[in-house]
Amino acid sequence: MVKLLKQRLDKLDATYLVALGLATLITLAMSWFMISSGFYMIVQEALYPYSNYPVVFFSAGNISMIPIWFAMCLATFMGINEVALTLLEKPLLAKIKVKLVTGIAILIVVSGVTVVVDYIVWQVATRSNGYTQCPSGTLLLGHKVSSAWAKDEALCYSKEVKYLLPTGTHQQVVEVAEYLNKKH
């Protein structure tokens, strides 16, 4: 019995275990981020087209963080399952492994589809609610995947708005709205 366990332990690669440990830590860190602010940030951005903020922003791909996070969780569980399968050699663990691989493949496809659908739906909703996309080089300079949208196109060229909205966080969107309310 002890010899069999020793043989199974010898099958485990130390590099694999280190990589699994790092993947687990990264998954835990991303889980903390998603719980602390990620979900809020994604929902807030998804609701911008329906808001009354004078200037909002869109970051392409933000929504994909949710399925990617799920895929990371599944990959971590798959790694842990692989260690358990090596040590315990239970047929149920082999079936779980197949299900986890299938789940990860599905989530990768869902991530891609989600980004495309989010991009199209967000732009249609934003335009239909009176926003205009600011021309490149006006607001959010240096952001290749983000775009600013304004209810009044003149805000795209406002130096004050540009100063208050350097990176496009929700707090900055609120500050721009408060500044413009005080100004008028």
PDB file of C-alpha atoms in Angstrom:
ATOM      1  CA  MET A   1       0.000   0.000   0.000  1.00  0.00           C
ATOM      2  CA  VAL A   2       2.758   2.440   0.988  1.00  0.00           C
ATOM      3  CA  LYS A   3       4.770   1.422  -2.058  1.00  0.00           C
ATOM      4  CA  LEU A   4       1.767   2.034  -4.345  1.00  0.00           C
ATOM      5  CA  LEU A   5       1.237   5.495  -2.866  1.00  0.00           C
ATOM      6  CA  LYS A   6       4.954   6.252  -3.262  1.00  0.00           C
ATOM      7  CA  GLN A   7       4.742   5.244  -6.936  1.00  0.00           C
ATOM      8  CA  ARG A   8       1.741   7.522  -7.450  1.00  0.00           C
ATOM      9  CA  LEU A   9       3.514  10.402  -5.697  1.00  0.00           C
ATOM     10  CA  ASP A  10       6.501   9.875  -8.004  1.00  0.00           C
ATOM     11  CA  LYS A  11       4.173  10.428 -10.984  1.00  0.00           C
ATOM     12  CA  LEU A  12       3.494  13.980  -9.802  1.00  0.00           C
ATOM     13  CA  ASP A  13       5.795  16.517 -11.400  1.00  0.00           C
ATOM     14  CA  ALA A  14       7.118  19.225  -9.077  1.00  0.00           C
ATOM     15  CA  THR A  15       6.893  21.823 -11.854  1.00  0.00           C
ATOM     16  CA  TYR A  16       3.237  20.929 -12.359  1.00  0.00           C
ATOM     17  CA  LEU A  17       2.540  21.352  -8.653  1.00  0.00           C
ATOM     18  CA  VAL A  18       4.298  24.741  -8.589  1.00  0.00           C
ATOM     19  CA  ALA A  19       2.325  25.862 -11.666  1.00  0.00           C
ATOM     20  CA  LEU A  20      -0.890  24.632 -10.041  1.00  0.00           C
ATOM     21  CA  GLY A  21      -0.043  26.565  -6.881  1.00  0.00           C
ATOM     22  CA  LEU A  22       0.589  29.753  -8.883  1.00  0.00           C
ATOM     23  CA  ALA A  23      -2.593  29.249 -10.919  1.00  0.00           C
ATOM     24  CA  THR A  24      -4.537  28.788  -7.689  1.00  0.00           C
ATOM     25  CA  LEU A  25      -3.091  32.011  -6.256  1.00  0.00           C
ATOM     26  CA  ILE A  26      -3.900  33.924  -9.453  1.00  0.00           C
ATOM     27  CA  THR A  27      -7.442  32.528  -9.435  1.00  0.00           C
ATOM     28  CA  LEU A  28      -7.884  33.543  -5.798  1.00  0.00           C
ATOM     29  CA  ALA A  29      -6.561  37.043  -6.546  1.00  0.00           C
ATOM     30  CA  MET A  30      -8.886  37.422  -9.533  1.00  0.00           C
ATOM     31  CA  SER A  31     -11.782  36.133  -7.412  1.00  0.00           C
ATOM     32  CA  TRP A  32     -11.025  38.785  -4.808  1.00  0.00           C
ATOM     33  CA  PHE A  33     -10.902  41.445  -7.549  1.00  0.00           C
ATOM     34  CA  MET A  34     -14.171  40.269  -9.105  1.00  0.00           C
ATOM     35  CA  ILE A  35     -15.961  40.264  -5.763  1.00  0.00           C
ATOM     36  CA  SER A  36     -14.484  43.550  -4.535  1.00  0.00           C
ATOM     37  CA  SER A  37     -14.954  45.634  -7.676  1.00  0.00           C
ATOM     38  CA  GLY A  38     -14.977  43.683 -10.935  1.00  0.00           C
ATOM     39  CA  PHE A  39     -18.658  42.757 -11.008  1.00  0.00           C
ATOM     40  CA  TYR A  40     -19.649  46.298  -9.973  1.00  0.00           C
ATOM     41  CA  MET A  41     -17.461  47.820 -12.692  1.00  0.00           C
ATOM     42  CA  ILE A  42     -18.886  45.529 -15.391  1.00  0.00           C
ATOM     43  CA  VAL A  43     -22.506  46.141 -14.381  1.00  0.00           C
ATOM     44  CA  GLN A  44     -21.951  49.884 -14.118  1.00  0.00           C
ATOM     45  CA  GLU A  45     -20.467  50.066 -17.602  1.00  0.00           C
ATOM     46  CA  ALA A  46     -23.278  47.914 -19.008  1.00  0.00           C
ATOM     47  CA  LEU A  47     -25.823  50.398 -17.595  1.00  0.00           C
ATOM     48  CA  TYR A  48     -24.147  53.551 -18.986  1.00  0.00           C
ATOM     49  CA  PRO A  49     -26.243  53.645 -22.180  1.00  0.00           C
ATOM     50  CA  TYR A  50     -29.364  53.968 -20.031  1.00  0.00           C
ATOM     51  CA  SER A  51     -27.961  56.590 -17.667  1.00  0.00           C
ATOM     52  CA  ASN A  52     -28.163  60.351 -17.747  1.00  0.00           C
ATOM     53  CA  TYR A  53     -24.445  60.923 -17.347  1.00  0.00           C
ATOM     54  CA  PRO A  54     -23.274  63.584 -19.803  1.00  0.00           C
ATOM     55  CA  VAL A  55     -20.135  61.572 -20.667  1.00  0.00           C
ATOM     56  CA  VAL A  56     -19.674  57.801 -20.385  1.00  0.00           C
ATOM     57  CA  PHE A  57     -17.061  55.344 -21.597  1.00  0.00           C
ATOM     58  CA  PHE A  58     -16.890  51.863 -23.040  1.00  0.00           C
ATOM     59  CA  SER A  59     -14.010  49.427 -22.652  1.00  0.00           C
ATOM     60  CA  ALA A  60     -14.115  46.657 -25.219  1.00  0.00           C
ATOM     61  CA  GLY A  61     -13.762  43.254 -23.641  1.00  0.00           C
ATOM     62  CA  ASN A  62     -14.531  44.179 -20.023  1.00  0.00           C
ATOM     63  CA  ILE A  63     -17.536  41.870 -20.022  1.00  0.00           C
ATOM     64  CA  SER A  64     -15.305  38.932 -20.976  1.00  0.00           C
ATOM     65  CA  MET A  65     -13.781  39.036 -17.483  1.00  0.00           C
ATOM     66  CA  ILE A  66     -16.746  37.032 -16.175  1.00  0.00           C
ATOM     67  CA  PRO A  67     -16.420  33.952 -18.412  1.00  0.00           C
ATOM     68  CA  ILE A  68     -12.622  34.159 -18.242  1.00  0.00           C
ATOM     69  CA  TRP A  69     -12.824  34.161 -14.446  1.00  0.00           C
ATOM     70  CA  PHE A  70     -15.090  31.096 -14.566  1.00  0.00           C
ATOM     71  CA  ALA A  71     -12.640  29.407 -16.961  1.00  0.00           C
ATOM     72  CA  MET A  72      -9.756  30.151 -14.575  1.00  0.00           C
ATOM     73  CA  CYS A  73     -11.729  28.627 -11.710  1.00  0.00           C
ATOM     74  CA  LEU A  74     -12.486  25.544 -13.798  1.00  0.00           C
ATOM     75  CA  ALA A  75      -8.836  25.244 -14.875  1.00  0.00           C
ATOM     76  CA  THR A  76      -7.730  25.398 -11.239  1.00  0.00           C
ATOM     77  CA  PHE A  77     -10.269  22.737 -10.293  1.00  0.00           C
ATOM     78  CA  MET A  78      -9.057  20.683 -13.243  1.00  0.00           C
ATOM     79  CA  GLY A  79      -5.480  20.899 -11.959  1.00  0.00           C
ATOM     80  CA  ILE A  80      -6.538  19.862  -8.476  1.00  0.00           C
ATOM     81  CA  ASN A  81      -8.633  17.061  -9.994  1.00  0.00           C
ATOM     82  CA  GLU A  82      -5.579  15.884 -11.978  1.00  0.00           C
ATOM     83  CA  VAL A  83      -3.526  15.614  -8.781  1.00  0.00           C
ATOM     84  CA  ALA A  84      -6.363  13.727  -7.075  1.00  0.00           C
ATOM     85  CA  LEU A  85      -6.745  11.474 -10.135  1.00  0.00           C
ATOM     86  CA  THR A  86      -3.014  10.682 -10.080  1.00  0.00           C
ATOM     87  CA  LEU A  87      -3.055   9.903  -6.365  1.00  0.00           C
ATOM     88  CA  LEU A  88      -6.418   8.142  -6.056  1.00  0.00           C
ATOM     89  CA  GLU A  89      -6.967   6.678  -9.550  1.00  0.00           C
ATOM     90  CA  LYS A  90     -10.772   6.850  -9.227  1.00  0.00           C
ATOM     91  CA  PRO A  91     -12.890   6.558 -12.430  1.00  0.00           C
ATOM     92  CA  LEU A  92     -15.218   9.323 -11.191  1.00  0.00           C
ATOM     93  CA  LEU A  93     -12.301  11.775 -11.230  1.00  0.00           C
ATOM     94  CA  ALA A  94     -11.596  10.895 -14.884  1.00  0.00           C
ATOM     95  CA  LYS A  95     -15.234  11.709 -15.737  1.00  0.00           C
ATOM     96  CA  ILE A  96     -14.972  15.015 -13.860  1.00  0.00           C
ATOM     97  CA  LYS A  97     -11.817  15.839 -15.846  1.00  0.00           C
ATOM     98  CA  VAL A  98     -13.702  15.409 -19.146  1.00  0.00           C
ATOM     99  CA  LYS A  99     -16.531  17.645 -17.898  1.00  0.00           C
ATOM    100  CA  LEU A 100     -14.070  20.342 -16.774  1.00  0.00           C
ATOM    101  CA  VAL A 101     -12.268  20.353 -20.141  1.00  0.00           C
ATOM    102  CA  THR A 102     -15.631  20.642 -21.905  1.00  0.00           C
ATOM    103  CA  GLY A 103     -16.635  23.488 -19.578  1.00  0.00           C
ATOM    104  CA  ILE A 104     -13.430  25.406 -20.261  1.00  0.00           C
ATOM    105  CA  ALA A 105     -13.823  24.994 -24.030  1.00  0.00           C
ATOM    106  CA  ILE A 106     -17.411  26.253 -23.833  1.00  0.00           C
ATOM    107  CA  LEU A 107     -16.389  29.244 -21.706  1.00  0.00           C
ATOM    108  CA  ILE A 108     -13.649  30.213 -24.166  1.00  0.00           C
ATOM    109  CA  VAL A 109     -16.216  30.279 -26.979  1.00  0.00           C
ATOM    110  CA  VAL A 110     -18.706  32.133 -24.759  1.00  0.00           C
ATOM    111  CA  SER A 111     -16.023  34.738 -23.962  1.00  0.00           C
ATOM    112  CA  GLY A 112     -15.469  35.512 -27.624  1.00  0.00           C
ATOM    113  CA  VAL A 113     -19.165  35.670 -28.432  1.00  0.00           C
ATOM    114  CA  THR A 114     -19.812  37.807 -25.341  1.00  0.00           C
ATOM    115  CA  VAL A 115     -17.242  40.413 -26.394  1.00  0.00           C
ATOM    116  CA  VAL A 116     -18.718  40.724 -29.896  1.00  0.00           C
ATOM    117  CA  VAL A 117     -22.345  40.842 -28.711  1.00  0.00           C
ATOM    118  CA  ASP A 118     -21.515  43.299 -25.921  1.00  0.00           C
ATOM    119  CA  TYR A 119     -19.731  45.591 -28.369  1.00  0.00           C
ATOM    120  CA  ILE A 120     -22.650  45.639 -30.802  1.00  0.00           C
ATOM    121  CA  VAL A 121     -25.469  45.853 -28.238  1.00  0.00           C
ATOM    122  CA  TRP A 122     -23.699  48.516 -26.148  1.00  0.00           C
ATOM    123  CA  GLN A 123     -23.124  50.772 -29.157  1.00  0.00           C
ATOM    124  CA  VAL A 124     -26.709  50.404 -30.425  1.00  0.00           C
ATOM    125  CA  ALA A 125     -28.130  51.119 -26.954  1.00  0.00           C
ATOM    126  CA  THR A 126     -25.833  54.098 -26.429  1.00  0.00           C
ATOM    127  CA  ARG A 127     -26.655  55.687 -29.774  1.00  0.00           C
ATOM    128  CA  SER A 128     -30.395  55.114 -29.308  1.00  0.00           C
ATOM    129  CA  ASN A 129     -30.211  56.911 -25.946  1.00  0.00           C
ATOM    130  CA  GLY A 130     -28.697  60.070 -27.412  1.00  0.00           C
ATOM    131  CA  TYR A 131     -24.971  59.533 -27.001  1.00  0.00           C
ATOM    132  CA  THR A 132     -22.395  60.251 -29.682  1.00  0.00           C
ATOM    133  CA  GLN A 133     -19.001  58.588 -29.789  1.00  0.00           C
ATOM    134  CA  CYS A 134     -16.231  61.099 -29.236  1.00  0.00           C
ATOM    135  CA  PRO A 135     -13.683  61.205 -32.056  1.00  0.00           C
ATOM    136  CA  SER A 136     -10.380  59.473 -31.474  1.00  0.00           C
ATOM    137  CA  GLY A 137      -7.844  61.750 -29.837  1.00  0.00           C
ATOM    138  CA  THR A 138     -10.349  63.869 -27.899  1.00  0.00           C
ATOM    139  CA  LEU A 139     -11.031  62.042 -24.610  1.00  0.00           C
ATOM    140  CA  LEU A 140      -9.333  58.988 -23.080  1.00  0.00           C
ATOM    141  CA  LEU A 141      -6.096  59.558 -24.969  1.00  0.00           C
ATOM    142  CA  GLY A 142      -3.876  56.513 -25.227  1.00  0.00           C
ATOM    143  CA  HIS A 143      -6.684  54.038 -24.585  1.00  0.00           C
ATOM    144  CA  LYS A 144      -6.843  51.697 -27.576  1.00  0.00           C
ATOM    145  CA  VAL A 145      -9.783  49.627 -26.328  1.00  0.00           C
ATOM    146  CA  SER A 146     -11.802  52.384 -24.634  1.00  0.00           C
ATOM    147  CA  SER A 147     -14.017  55.022 -26.153  1.00  0.00           C
ATOM    148  CA  ALA A 148     -15.767  58.032 -24.675  1.00  0.00           C
ATOM    149  CA  TRP A 149     -19.380  58.884 -25.491  1.00  0.00           C
ATOM    150  CA  ALA A 150     -21.147  62.187 -24.811  1.00  0.00           C
ATOM    151  CA  LYS A 151     -24.726  63.443 -24.832  1.00  0.00           C
ATOM    152  CA  ASP A 152     -23.401  66.703 -26.307  1.00  0.00           C
ATOM    153  CA  GLU A 153     -20.541  66.343 -28.799  1.00  0.00           C
ATOM    154  CA  ALA A 154     -19.036  69.626 -27.588  1.00  0.00           C
ATOM    155  CA  LEU A 155     -18.106  67.821 -24.349  1.00  0.00           C
ATOM    156  CA  CYS A 156     -15.707  65.673 -26.371  1.00  0.00           C
ATOM    157  CA  TYR A 157     -13.559  68.746 -26.951  1.00  0.00           C
ATOM    158  CA  SER A 158     -13.874  70.251 -23.459  1.00  0.00           C
ATOM    159  CA  LYS A 159     -10.519  70.669 -21.709  1.00  0.00           C
ATOM    160  CA  GLU A 160     -12.240  70.461 -18.316  1.00  0.00           C
ATOM    161  CA  VAL A 161     -13.892  67.137 -19.176  1.00  0.00           C
ATOM    162  CA  LYS A 162     -10.608  65.848 -20.595  1.00  0.00           C
ATOM    163  CA  TYR A 163      -8.910  66.778 -17.327  1.00  0.00           C
ATOM    164  CA  LEU A 164     -11.624  65.128 -15.185  1.00  0.00           C
ATOM    165  CA  LEU A 165     -11.823  61.950 -17.305  1.00  0.00           C
ATOM    166  CA  PRO A 166      -8.209  60.849 -17.916  1.00  0.00           C
ATOM    167  CA  THR A 167      -8.709  57.077 -17.583  1.00  0.00           C
ATOM    168  CA  GLY A 168     -12.467  56.493 -17.667  1.00  0.00           C
ATOM    169  CA  THR A 169     -13.288  55.152 -14.223  1.00  0.00           C
ATOM    170  CA  HIS A 170     -16.823  55.330 -12.888  1.00  0.00           C
ATOM    171  CA  GLN A 171     -15.716  57.823 -10.244  1.00  0.00           C
ATOM    172  CA  GLN A 172     -14.423  60.095 -13.012  1.00  0.00           C
ATOM    173  CA  VAL A 173     -17.737  59.806 -14.899  1.00  0.00           C
ATOM    174  CA  VAL A 174     -19.541  60.902 -11.725  1.00  0.00           C
ATOM    175  CA  GLU A 175     -17.090  63.790 -11.199  1.00  0.00           C
ATOM    176  CA  VAL A 176     -17.681  65.021 -14.749  1.00  0.00           C
ATOM    177  CA  ALA A 177     -21.457  64.916 -14.184  1.00  0.00           C
ATOM    178  CA  GLU A 178     -21.145  66.802 -10.875  1.00  0.00           C
ATOM    179  CA  TYR A 179     -18.829  69.395 -12.430  1.00  0.00           C
ATOM    180  CA  LEU A 180     -21.175  69.995 -15.352  1.00  0.00           C
ATOM    181  CA  ASN A 181     -24.220  70.221 -13.028  1.00  0.00           C
ATOM    182  CA  LYS A 182     -22.461  72.885 -10.925  1.00  0.00           C
ATOM    183  CA  LYS A 183     -21.381  74.753 -14.061  1.00  0.00           C
ATOM    184  CA  HIS A 184     -24.943  75.034 -15.379  1.00  0.00           C
TER     185      HIS A 184
END
